[in-house]
XYZ file of C-alpha atoms in Angstrom:
557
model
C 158.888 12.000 27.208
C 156.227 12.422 24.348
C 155.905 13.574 21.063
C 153.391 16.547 20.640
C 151.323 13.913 18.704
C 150.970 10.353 16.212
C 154.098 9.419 14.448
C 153.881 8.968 10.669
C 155.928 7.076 8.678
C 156.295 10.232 6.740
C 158.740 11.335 10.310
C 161.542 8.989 9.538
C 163.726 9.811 6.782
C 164.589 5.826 5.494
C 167.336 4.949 2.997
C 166.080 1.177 3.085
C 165.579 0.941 -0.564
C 161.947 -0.036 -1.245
C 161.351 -1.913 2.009
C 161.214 -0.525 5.428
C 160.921 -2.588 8.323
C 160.455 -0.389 11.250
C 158.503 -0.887 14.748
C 157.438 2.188 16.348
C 155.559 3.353 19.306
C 153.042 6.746 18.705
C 153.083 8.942 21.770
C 156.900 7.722 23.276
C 158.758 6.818 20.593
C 160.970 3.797 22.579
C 161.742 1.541 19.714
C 162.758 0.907 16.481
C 163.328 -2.022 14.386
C 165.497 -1.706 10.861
C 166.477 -4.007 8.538
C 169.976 -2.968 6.840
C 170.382 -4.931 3.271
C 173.038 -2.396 1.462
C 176.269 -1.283 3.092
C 174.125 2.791 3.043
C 171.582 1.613 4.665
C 170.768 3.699 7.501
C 168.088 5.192 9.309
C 168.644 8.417 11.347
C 167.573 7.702 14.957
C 165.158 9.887 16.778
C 166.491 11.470 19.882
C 164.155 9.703 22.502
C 165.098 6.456 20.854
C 166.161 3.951 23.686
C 165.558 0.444 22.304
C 167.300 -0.557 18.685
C 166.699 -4.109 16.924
C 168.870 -4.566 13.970
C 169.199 -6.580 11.483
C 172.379 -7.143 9.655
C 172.876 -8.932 6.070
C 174.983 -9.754 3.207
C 177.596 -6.721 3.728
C 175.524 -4.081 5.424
C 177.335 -3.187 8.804
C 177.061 -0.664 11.420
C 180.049 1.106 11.823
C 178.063 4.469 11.326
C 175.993 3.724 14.331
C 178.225 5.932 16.776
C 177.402 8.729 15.218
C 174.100 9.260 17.174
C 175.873 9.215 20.768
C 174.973 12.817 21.302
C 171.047 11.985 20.438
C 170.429 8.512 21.555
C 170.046 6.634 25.166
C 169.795 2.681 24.161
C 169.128 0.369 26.729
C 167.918 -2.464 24.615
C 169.811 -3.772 21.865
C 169.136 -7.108 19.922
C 171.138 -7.470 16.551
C 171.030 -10.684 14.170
C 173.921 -11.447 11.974
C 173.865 -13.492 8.884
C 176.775 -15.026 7.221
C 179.247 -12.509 8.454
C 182.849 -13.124 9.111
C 185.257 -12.435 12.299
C 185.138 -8.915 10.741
C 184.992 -5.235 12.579
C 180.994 -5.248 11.509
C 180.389 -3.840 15.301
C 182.134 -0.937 15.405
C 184.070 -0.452 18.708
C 183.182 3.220 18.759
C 179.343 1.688 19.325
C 180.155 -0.812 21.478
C 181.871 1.797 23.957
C 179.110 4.450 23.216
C 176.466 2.689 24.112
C 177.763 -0.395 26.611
C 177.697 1.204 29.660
C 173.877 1.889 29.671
C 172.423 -1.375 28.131
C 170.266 -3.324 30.033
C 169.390 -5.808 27.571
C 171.526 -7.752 24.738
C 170.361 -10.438 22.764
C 172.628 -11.671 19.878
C 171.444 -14.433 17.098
C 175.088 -15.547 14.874
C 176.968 -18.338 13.770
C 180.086 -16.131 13.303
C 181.812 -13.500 14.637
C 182.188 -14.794 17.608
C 185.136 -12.190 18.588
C 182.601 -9.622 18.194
C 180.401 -10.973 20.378
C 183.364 -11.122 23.224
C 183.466 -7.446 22.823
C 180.496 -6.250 23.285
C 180.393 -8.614 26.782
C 183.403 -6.779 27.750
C 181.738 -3.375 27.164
C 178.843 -3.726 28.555
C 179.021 -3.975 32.411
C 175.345 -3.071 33.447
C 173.887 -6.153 31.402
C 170.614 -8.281 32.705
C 169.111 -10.209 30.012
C 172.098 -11.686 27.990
C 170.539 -14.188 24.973
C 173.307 -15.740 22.981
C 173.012 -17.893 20.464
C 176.471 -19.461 20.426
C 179.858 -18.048 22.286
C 183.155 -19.538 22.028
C 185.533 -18.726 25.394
C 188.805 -20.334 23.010
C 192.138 -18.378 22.576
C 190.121 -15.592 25.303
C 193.172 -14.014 27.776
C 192.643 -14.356 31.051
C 192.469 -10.435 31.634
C 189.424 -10.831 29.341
C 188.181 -13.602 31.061
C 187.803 -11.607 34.484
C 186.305 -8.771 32.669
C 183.575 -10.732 31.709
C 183.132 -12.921 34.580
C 182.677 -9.408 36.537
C 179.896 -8.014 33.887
C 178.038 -11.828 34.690
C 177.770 -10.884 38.113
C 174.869 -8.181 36.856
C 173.134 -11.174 34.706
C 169.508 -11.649 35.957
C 168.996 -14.207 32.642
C 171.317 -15.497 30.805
C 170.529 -17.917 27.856
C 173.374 -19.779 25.791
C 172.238 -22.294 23.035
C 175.801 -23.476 22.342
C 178.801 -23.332 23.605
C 181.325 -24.205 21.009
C 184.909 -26.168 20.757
C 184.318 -26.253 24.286
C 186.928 -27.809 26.586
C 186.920 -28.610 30.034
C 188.712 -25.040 31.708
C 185.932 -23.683 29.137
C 183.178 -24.788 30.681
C 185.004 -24.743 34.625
C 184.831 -21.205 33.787
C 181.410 -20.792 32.556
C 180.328 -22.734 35.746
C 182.569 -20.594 38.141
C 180.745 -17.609 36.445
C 177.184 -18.868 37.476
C 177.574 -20.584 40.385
C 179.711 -17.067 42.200
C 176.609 -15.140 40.517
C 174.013 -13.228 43.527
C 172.073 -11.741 40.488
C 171.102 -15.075 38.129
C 167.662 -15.634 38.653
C 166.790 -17.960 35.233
C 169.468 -20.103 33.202
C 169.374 -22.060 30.558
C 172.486 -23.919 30.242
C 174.491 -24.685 26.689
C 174.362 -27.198 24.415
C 178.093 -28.109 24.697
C 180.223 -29.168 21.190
C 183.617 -31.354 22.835
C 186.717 -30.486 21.585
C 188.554 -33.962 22.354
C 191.842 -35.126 20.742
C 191.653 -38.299 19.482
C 194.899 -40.123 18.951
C 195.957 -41.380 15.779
C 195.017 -44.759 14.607
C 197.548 -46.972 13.969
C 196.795 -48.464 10.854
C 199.237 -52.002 11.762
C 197.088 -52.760 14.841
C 193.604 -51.391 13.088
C 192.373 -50.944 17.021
C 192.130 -46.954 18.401
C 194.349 -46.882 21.458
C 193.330 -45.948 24.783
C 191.934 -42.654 25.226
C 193.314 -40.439 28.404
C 191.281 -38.939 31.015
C 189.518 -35.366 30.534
C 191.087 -34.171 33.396
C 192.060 -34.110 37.206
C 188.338 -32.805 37.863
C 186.883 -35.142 35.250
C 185.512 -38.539 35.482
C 187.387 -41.327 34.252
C 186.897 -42.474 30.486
C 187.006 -46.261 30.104
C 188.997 -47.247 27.813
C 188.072 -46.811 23.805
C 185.025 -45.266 25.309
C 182.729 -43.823 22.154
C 182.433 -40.042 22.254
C 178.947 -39.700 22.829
C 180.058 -41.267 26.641
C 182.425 -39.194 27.357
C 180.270 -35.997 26.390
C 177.918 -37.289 29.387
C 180.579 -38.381 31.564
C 182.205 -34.901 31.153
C 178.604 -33.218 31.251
C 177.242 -34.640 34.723
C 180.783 -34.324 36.192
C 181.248 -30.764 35.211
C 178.328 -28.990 34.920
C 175.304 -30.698 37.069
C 177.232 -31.626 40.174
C 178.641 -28.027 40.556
C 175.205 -26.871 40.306
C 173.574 -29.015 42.868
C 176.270 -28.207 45.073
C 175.714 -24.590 45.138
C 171.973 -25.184 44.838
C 171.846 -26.619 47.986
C 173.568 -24.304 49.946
C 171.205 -21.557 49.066
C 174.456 -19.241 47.440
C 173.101 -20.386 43.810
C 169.081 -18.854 43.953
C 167.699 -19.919 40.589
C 163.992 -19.381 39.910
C 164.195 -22.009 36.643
C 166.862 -23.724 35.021
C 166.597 -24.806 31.291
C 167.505 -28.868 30.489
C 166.763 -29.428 27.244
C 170.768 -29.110 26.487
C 172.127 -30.332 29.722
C 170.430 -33.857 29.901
C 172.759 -35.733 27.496
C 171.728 -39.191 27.570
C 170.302 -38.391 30.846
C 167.988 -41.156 31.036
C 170.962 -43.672 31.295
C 171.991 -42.001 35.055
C 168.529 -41.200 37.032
C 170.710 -40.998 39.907
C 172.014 -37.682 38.700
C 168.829 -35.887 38.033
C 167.330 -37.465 40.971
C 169.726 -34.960 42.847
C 169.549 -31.942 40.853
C 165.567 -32.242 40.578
C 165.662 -32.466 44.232
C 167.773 -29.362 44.801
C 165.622 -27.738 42.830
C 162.715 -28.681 44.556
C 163.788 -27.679 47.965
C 164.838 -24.108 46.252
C 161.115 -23.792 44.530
C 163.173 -24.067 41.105
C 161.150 -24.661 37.856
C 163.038 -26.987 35.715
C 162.307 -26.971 31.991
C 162.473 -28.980 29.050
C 163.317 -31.989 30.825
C 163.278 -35.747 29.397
C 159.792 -36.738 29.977
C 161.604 -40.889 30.279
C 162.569 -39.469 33.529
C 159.475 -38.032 35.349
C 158.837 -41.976 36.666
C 161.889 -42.118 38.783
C 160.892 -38.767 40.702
C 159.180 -38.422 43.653
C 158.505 -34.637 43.473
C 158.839 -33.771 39.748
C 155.729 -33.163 39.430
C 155.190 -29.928 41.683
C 158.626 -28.529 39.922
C 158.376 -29.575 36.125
C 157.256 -26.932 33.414
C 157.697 -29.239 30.321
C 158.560 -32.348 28.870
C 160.253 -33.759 26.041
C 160.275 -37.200 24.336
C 157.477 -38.469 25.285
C 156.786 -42.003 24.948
C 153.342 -42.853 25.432
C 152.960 -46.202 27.468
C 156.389 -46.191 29.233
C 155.675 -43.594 31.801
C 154.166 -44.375 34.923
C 151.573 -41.719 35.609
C 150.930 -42.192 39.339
C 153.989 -39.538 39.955
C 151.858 -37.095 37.417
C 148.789 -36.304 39.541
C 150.163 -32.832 40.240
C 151.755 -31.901 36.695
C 150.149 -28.541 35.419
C 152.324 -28.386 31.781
C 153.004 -30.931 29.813
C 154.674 -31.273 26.487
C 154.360 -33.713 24.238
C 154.893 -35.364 20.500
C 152.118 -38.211 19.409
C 152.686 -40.437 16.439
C 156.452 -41.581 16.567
C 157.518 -44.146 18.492
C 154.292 -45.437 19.417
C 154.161 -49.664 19.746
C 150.792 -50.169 17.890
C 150.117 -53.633 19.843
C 150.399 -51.795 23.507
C 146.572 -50.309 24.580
C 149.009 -48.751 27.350
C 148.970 -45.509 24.981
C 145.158 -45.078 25.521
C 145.131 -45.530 29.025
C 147.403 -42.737 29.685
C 145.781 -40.311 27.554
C 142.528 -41.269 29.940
C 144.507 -40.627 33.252
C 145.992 -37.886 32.019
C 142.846 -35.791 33.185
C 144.425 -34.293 35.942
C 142.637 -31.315 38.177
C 145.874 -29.428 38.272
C 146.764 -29.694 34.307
C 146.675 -25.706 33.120
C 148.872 -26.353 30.002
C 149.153 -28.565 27.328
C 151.225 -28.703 24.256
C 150.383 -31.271 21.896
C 152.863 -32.343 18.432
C 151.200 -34.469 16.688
C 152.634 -35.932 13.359
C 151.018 -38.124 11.000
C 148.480 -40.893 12.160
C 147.599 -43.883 10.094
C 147.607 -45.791 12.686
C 144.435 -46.289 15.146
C 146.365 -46.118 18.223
C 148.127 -43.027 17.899
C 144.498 -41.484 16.368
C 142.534 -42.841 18.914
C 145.515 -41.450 21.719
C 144.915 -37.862 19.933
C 141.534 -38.445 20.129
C 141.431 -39.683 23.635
C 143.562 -36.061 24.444
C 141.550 -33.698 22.919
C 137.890 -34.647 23.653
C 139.089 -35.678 27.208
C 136.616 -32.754 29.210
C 139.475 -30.814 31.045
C 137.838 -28.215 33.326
C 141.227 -26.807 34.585
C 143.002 -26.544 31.338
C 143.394 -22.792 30.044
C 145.985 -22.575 27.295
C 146.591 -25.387 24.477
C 149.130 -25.722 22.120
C 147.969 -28.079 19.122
C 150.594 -28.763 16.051
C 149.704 -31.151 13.393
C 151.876 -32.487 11.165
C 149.790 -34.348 9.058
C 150.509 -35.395 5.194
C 148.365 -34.577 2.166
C 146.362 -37.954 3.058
C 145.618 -37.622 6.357
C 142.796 -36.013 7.956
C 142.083 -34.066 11.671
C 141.123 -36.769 13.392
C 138.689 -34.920 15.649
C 135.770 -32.945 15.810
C 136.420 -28.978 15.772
C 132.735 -29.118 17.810
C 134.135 -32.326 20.502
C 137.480 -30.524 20.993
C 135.819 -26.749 21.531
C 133.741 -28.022 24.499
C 136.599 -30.247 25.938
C 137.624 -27.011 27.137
C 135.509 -24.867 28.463
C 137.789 -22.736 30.433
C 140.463 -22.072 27.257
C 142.009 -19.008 27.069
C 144.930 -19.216 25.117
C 144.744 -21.445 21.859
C 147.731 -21.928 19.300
C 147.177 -24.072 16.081
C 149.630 -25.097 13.864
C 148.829 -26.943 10.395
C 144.790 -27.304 11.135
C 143.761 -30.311 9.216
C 140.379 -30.042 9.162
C 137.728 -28.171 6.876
C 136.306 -24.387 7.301
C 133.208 -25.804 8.829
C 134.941 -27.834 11.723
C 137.175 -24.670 12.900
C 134.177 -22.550 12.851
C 132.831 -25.167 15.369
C 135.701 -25.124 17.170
C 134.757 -21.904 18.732
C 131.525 -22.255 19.718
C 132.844 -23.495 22.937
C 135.249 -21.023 23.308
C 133.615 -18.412 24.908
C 136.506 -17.419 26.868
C 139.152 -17.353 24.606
C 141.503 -14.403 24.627
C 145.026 -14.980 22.820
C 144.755 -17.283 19.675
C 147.428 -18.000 17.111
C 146.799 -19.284 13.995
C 149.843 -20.840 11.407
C 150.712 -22.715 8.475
C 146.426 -23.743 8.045
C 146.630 -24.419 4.237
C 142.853 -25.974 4.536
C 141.397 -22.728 5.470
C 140.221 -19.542 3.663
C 137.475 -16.642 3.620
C 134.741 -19.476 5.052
C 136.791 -20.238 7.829
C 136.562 -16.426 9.506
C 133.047 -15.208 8.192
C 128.982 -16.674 8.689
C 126.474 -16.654 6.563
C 124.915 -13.229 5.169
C 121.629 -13.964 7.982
C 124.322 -15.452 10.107
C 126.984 -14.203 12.667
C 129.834 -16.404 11.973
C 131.289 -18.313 15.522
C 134.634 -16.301 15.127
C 133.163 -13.064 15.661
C 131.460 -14.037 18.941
C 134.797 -14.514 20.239
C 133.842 -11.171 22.507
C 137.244 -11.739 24.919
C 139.479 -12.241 22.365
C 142.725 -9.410 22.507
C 145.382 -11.260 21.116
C 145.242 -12.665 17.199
C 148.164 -14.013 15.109
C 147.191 -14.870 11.424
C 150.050 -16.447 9.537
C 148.514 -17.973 6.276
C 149.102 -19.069 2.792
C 147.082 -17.189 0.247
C 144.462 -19.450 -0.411
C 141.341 -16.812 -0.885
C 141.895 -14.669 2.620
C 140.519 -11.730 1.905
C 139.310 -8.415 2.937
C 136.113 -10.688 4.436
C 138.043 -12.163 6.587
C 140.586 -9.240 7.939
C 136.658 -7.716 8.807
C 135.950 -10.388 11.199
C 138.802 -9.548 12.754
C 138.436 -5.955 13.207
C 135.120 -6.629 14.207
C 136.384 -8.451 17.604
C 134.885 -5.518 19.993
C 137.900 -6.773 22.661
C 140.988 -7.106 20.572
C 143.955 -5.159 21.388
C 146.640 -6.703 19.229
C 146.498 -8.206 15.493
C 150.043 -9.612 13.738
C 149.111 -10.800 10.378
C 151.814 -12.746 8.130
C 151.382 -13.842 4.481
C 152.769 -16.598 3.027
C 152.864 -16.581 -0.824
C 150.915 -13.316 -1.631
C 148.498 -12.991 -4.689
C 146.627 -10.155 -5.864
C 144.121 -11.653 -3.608
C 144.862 -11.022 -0.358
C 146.682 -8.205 -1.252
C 143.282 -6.256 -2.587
C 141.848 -7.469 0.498
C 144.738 -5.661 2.660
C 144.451 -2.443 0.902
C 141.087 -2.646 1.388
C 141.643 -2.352 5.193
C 141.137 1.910 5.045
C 137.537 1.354 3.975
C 136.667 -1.101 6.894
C 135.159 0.093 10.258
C 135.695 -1.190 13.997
C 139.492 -0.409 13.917
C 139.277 1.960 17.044
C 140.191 -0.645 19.881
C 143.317 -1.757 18.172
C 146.509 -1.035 20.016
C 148.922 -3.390 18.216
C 149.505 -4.048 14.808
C 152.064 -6.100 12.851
C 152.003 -6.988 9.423
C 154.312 -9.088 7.507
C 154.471 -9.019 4.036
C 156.983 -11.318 1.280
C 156.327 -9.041 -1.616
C 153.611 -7.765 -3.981
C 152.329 -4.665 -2.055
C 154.198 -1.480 -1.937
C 155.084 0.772 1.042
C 152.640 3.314 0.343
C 149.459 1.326 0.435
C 150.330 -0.311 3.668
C 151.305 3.582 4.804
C 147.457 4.226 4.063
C 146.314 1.074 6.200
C 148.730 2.049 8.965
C 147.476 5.395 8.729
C 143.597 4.330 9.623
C 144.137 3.750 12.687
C 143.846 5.771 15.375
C 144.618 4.288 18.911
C 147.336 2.731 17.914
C 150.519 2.513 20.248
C 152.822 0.199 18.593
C 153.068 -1.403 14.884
C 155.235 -3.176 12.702
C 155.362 -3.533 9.093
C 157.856 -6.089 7.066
């Protein structure tokens, strides 16, 4: 279904105040984003509308919402609650409106929890479920069957924390995934034990013994601390169930999220050893996993996507040959007298590598410069997206070349940098050996300004002859970015998508963003965001939005 032709944001009557936060498509109009800050807030929804993003603050709520049933068909729903209480700020009347026919639900809270127990129940057809914490306490067992049935249509389903969590809280969550046929990719909660401790008694100044979690449960030694019997109860309850069904083929995960699950995992390879091989023999991806136990694994390297924890001269890298992502933090933790660090940073130039993602924090001393160093000059044919955060203090310098690290990587296509500490001249030189870059990101570089995007006046500047590049993310503090700059971008003859985010706004880069309607080569963007904190008013980024013609989707905050 189309419109007869481009939507303005002159089409949407908006009672957002002075802001509007909207993200639209021209041609089918599938989605809309709104930010509600006053309890009137409200945006009437076009007919065709099928995908709604809201987000809900200080005492704005969306009782109201029902009211388009007769006009709207959503499928897609992702809401974000701030500091709300267990009050009736989802209305039921929505929840049983629109329920039945959403296909996606993604939910970001730290309250409200019955809420989000409702809108489970009420929505039966669900696939992608993202959750950012859930509580299954004081839940009926009538309720409980309702929403173990609606997991059965779960293809993903993503928890980050399952709170006051006790041990027939998380049987059930297990007894949900493991009976699924439909879960394809997991990632498993970060789990907050509810556990009773008895009373001291202050006479004999010792706790007493502590009981056992359960019949299904693992033993507890006596006066055992509490982080012990969070793993105890962890590898008991929640990995062994899921090797089990793993390897009898009636659990068929595609890739199952650690980062939560290994709890002091390094303490009981045994444990992993099984679940990494069930996964193997199932062609599972296992993510986020601690990187302390890749050594004790004979075929984690053909099924790991990522690592965490690195630490650099205590892995042996022999198991590694095949790895082709790899996560990793430099600078922490590092024994300054071991030469070990180096040495793995030279074998880590492995054919197969594709993907690495690099944290480095702040280096003053030679080994962990000389590691970074030893990483990103390393030439790494194979390696086409890289993932580079520094975290360096006002003293500390980028330890490389932007010219060495460009052609280390001939082959890059996707480039993210975070916190760039070097000057405008040595990112320009980063790209000259970048010929194939397509998707870069760009964050938090305090160092850079107009110099940094644009050449000489004789001169083409390096950034423009980025001629593959579709994908650019600008998120910058106002330190001189200009209108210069925003014309290199739209200069790109390949890009497709621009998101641009200030940081701290000054007439500055505000003159140069509502100079955008008098710049040319704007015809090949498709996909614009812009993020604004304040300074600029809605009508002069209506007039940049306005310039362009091909566009299919945009976002302005």
């Amino acid at each position: 279904m189309q419109n007869s032709g481009p939507l303005r944001f002159a089409d949407l009557p908006c009672l957002v105040g002075e802001r509007i936060c909207t993200f639209l498509e021209h041609g089918d109009l599938l989605s809309l984003r709104l930010v509600c800050r006053q309890t009137k807030a409200w945006v009437e929804a076009p007919r065709i509308l099928s995908s709604l993003c809201v987000d809900i603050r200080r005492s704005a709520h969306l009782d109201r919402l029902h009211r388009t049933k007769r006009s709207v068909n959503f499928t897609n729903f992702k809401i974000r609650m701030e500091k709300l209480a267990s009050q009736s700020y989802i209305s039921t009347d929505f929840a049983s409106t629109f329920g039945p026919r959403m296909k996606v639900l993604k939910i970001s809270s730290t309250s409200a929890c019955s809420r989000k127990i409702d809108l489970l129940m009420k929505c039966p057809g669900l696939e992608f479920v993202q959750i950012s914490d859930l509580s299954l306490k004081n839940i009926s067992p009538k309720d409980l069957a309702v929403l173990g049935q609606n997991f059965q249509s779960y293809r993903t389903f993503i928890l980050d924390e399952l709170t006051s969590a006790r041990e027939s809280d998380v049987a059930v969550l297990i007894s949900w995934i493991t009976s699924s046929q439909n879960l394809k990719h997991l990632r498993l909660p970060q789990i907050q034990f509810e556990i009773g401790y008895p009373k001291i008694d202050p006479a004999k100044k010792k706790p007493p013994p502590i009981f056992n979690l359960g019949d299904n449960g693992v033993a507890v030694r006596e006066r055992a601390p509490l982080n012990d019997i969070a793993k105890d109860f962890c590898h008991a309850n929640v990995l062994s169930p899921l090797i089990h069904y793993m390897k009898a083929g009636t659990l068929r995960l595609k890739t199952v999220d650690c980062v939560n699950l290994c709890m002091d995992i390094n303490n009981d390879p045994v444990i992993f050893q099984e679940l990494e091989s069930a996964c193997f023999h199932k062609k599972v991806k296992l993510t986020n996993v601690p990187f302390g136990l890749l050594d004790c694994s004979s075929h984690i390297s053909k099924t790991i996507a990522s690592c965490r924890g690195l630490q650099l001269g205590k892995v042996d890298v022999r198991n590694l040959t095949a790895m082709k992502e790899l996560t990793c933090s430099v600078g922490f933790g590092i024994s300054n007298s071991s030469p070990s660090t180096i040495n793995f940073a030279k074998e880590l130039d492995f054919p197969s590598l594709e993907s690495l993602d690099l944290n480095i924090f702040t280096m003053q001393d030679d080994i962990p410069r000389q590691t970074v160093q030893t990483l990103l000059t390393t030439r790494r044919i194979s390696l086409t997206k890289l993932c580079v955060a520094w975290n360096l203090n006002s003293s500390s310098v980028c330890p490389i070349s932007g010219l060495q690290m460009g052609q280390s990587f001939p082959n890059l296509v996707i480039l993210h940098l975070t916190e760039w500490g070097g000057d405008c001249a040595e990112f320009q030189n980063l790209f000259l050996g970048l010929q194939q870059l397509q998707e870069l990101s760009i964050k938090d570089c305090k160092t850079l300004s107009d110099d940094a995007f644009c050449g000489d006046l004789n001169d083409i500047s390096p950034f423009r002859k980025l001629t593959k590049l579709r994908n650019l993310r600008i998120r910058c503090y106002d330190n001189g970015i200009t209108g210069r700059s925003l014309q290199e971008a739209f200069s790109l003859i390949a890009l497709r998508s621009l998101s641009i985010s200030f940081v701290g706004l000054s007439s500055i880069s505000i003159r140069g963003l509502c100079s955008l309607d008098r710049l040319p080569f704007k015809s090949s963007i498709q996909y614009l965001s812009i993020q604004l904190k304040s300074g600029i008013s809605y009508n002069q980024v209506k007039n940049v939005v306005d310039q362009f013609g091909n566009l299919k989707k945009y976002r302005i905050d």
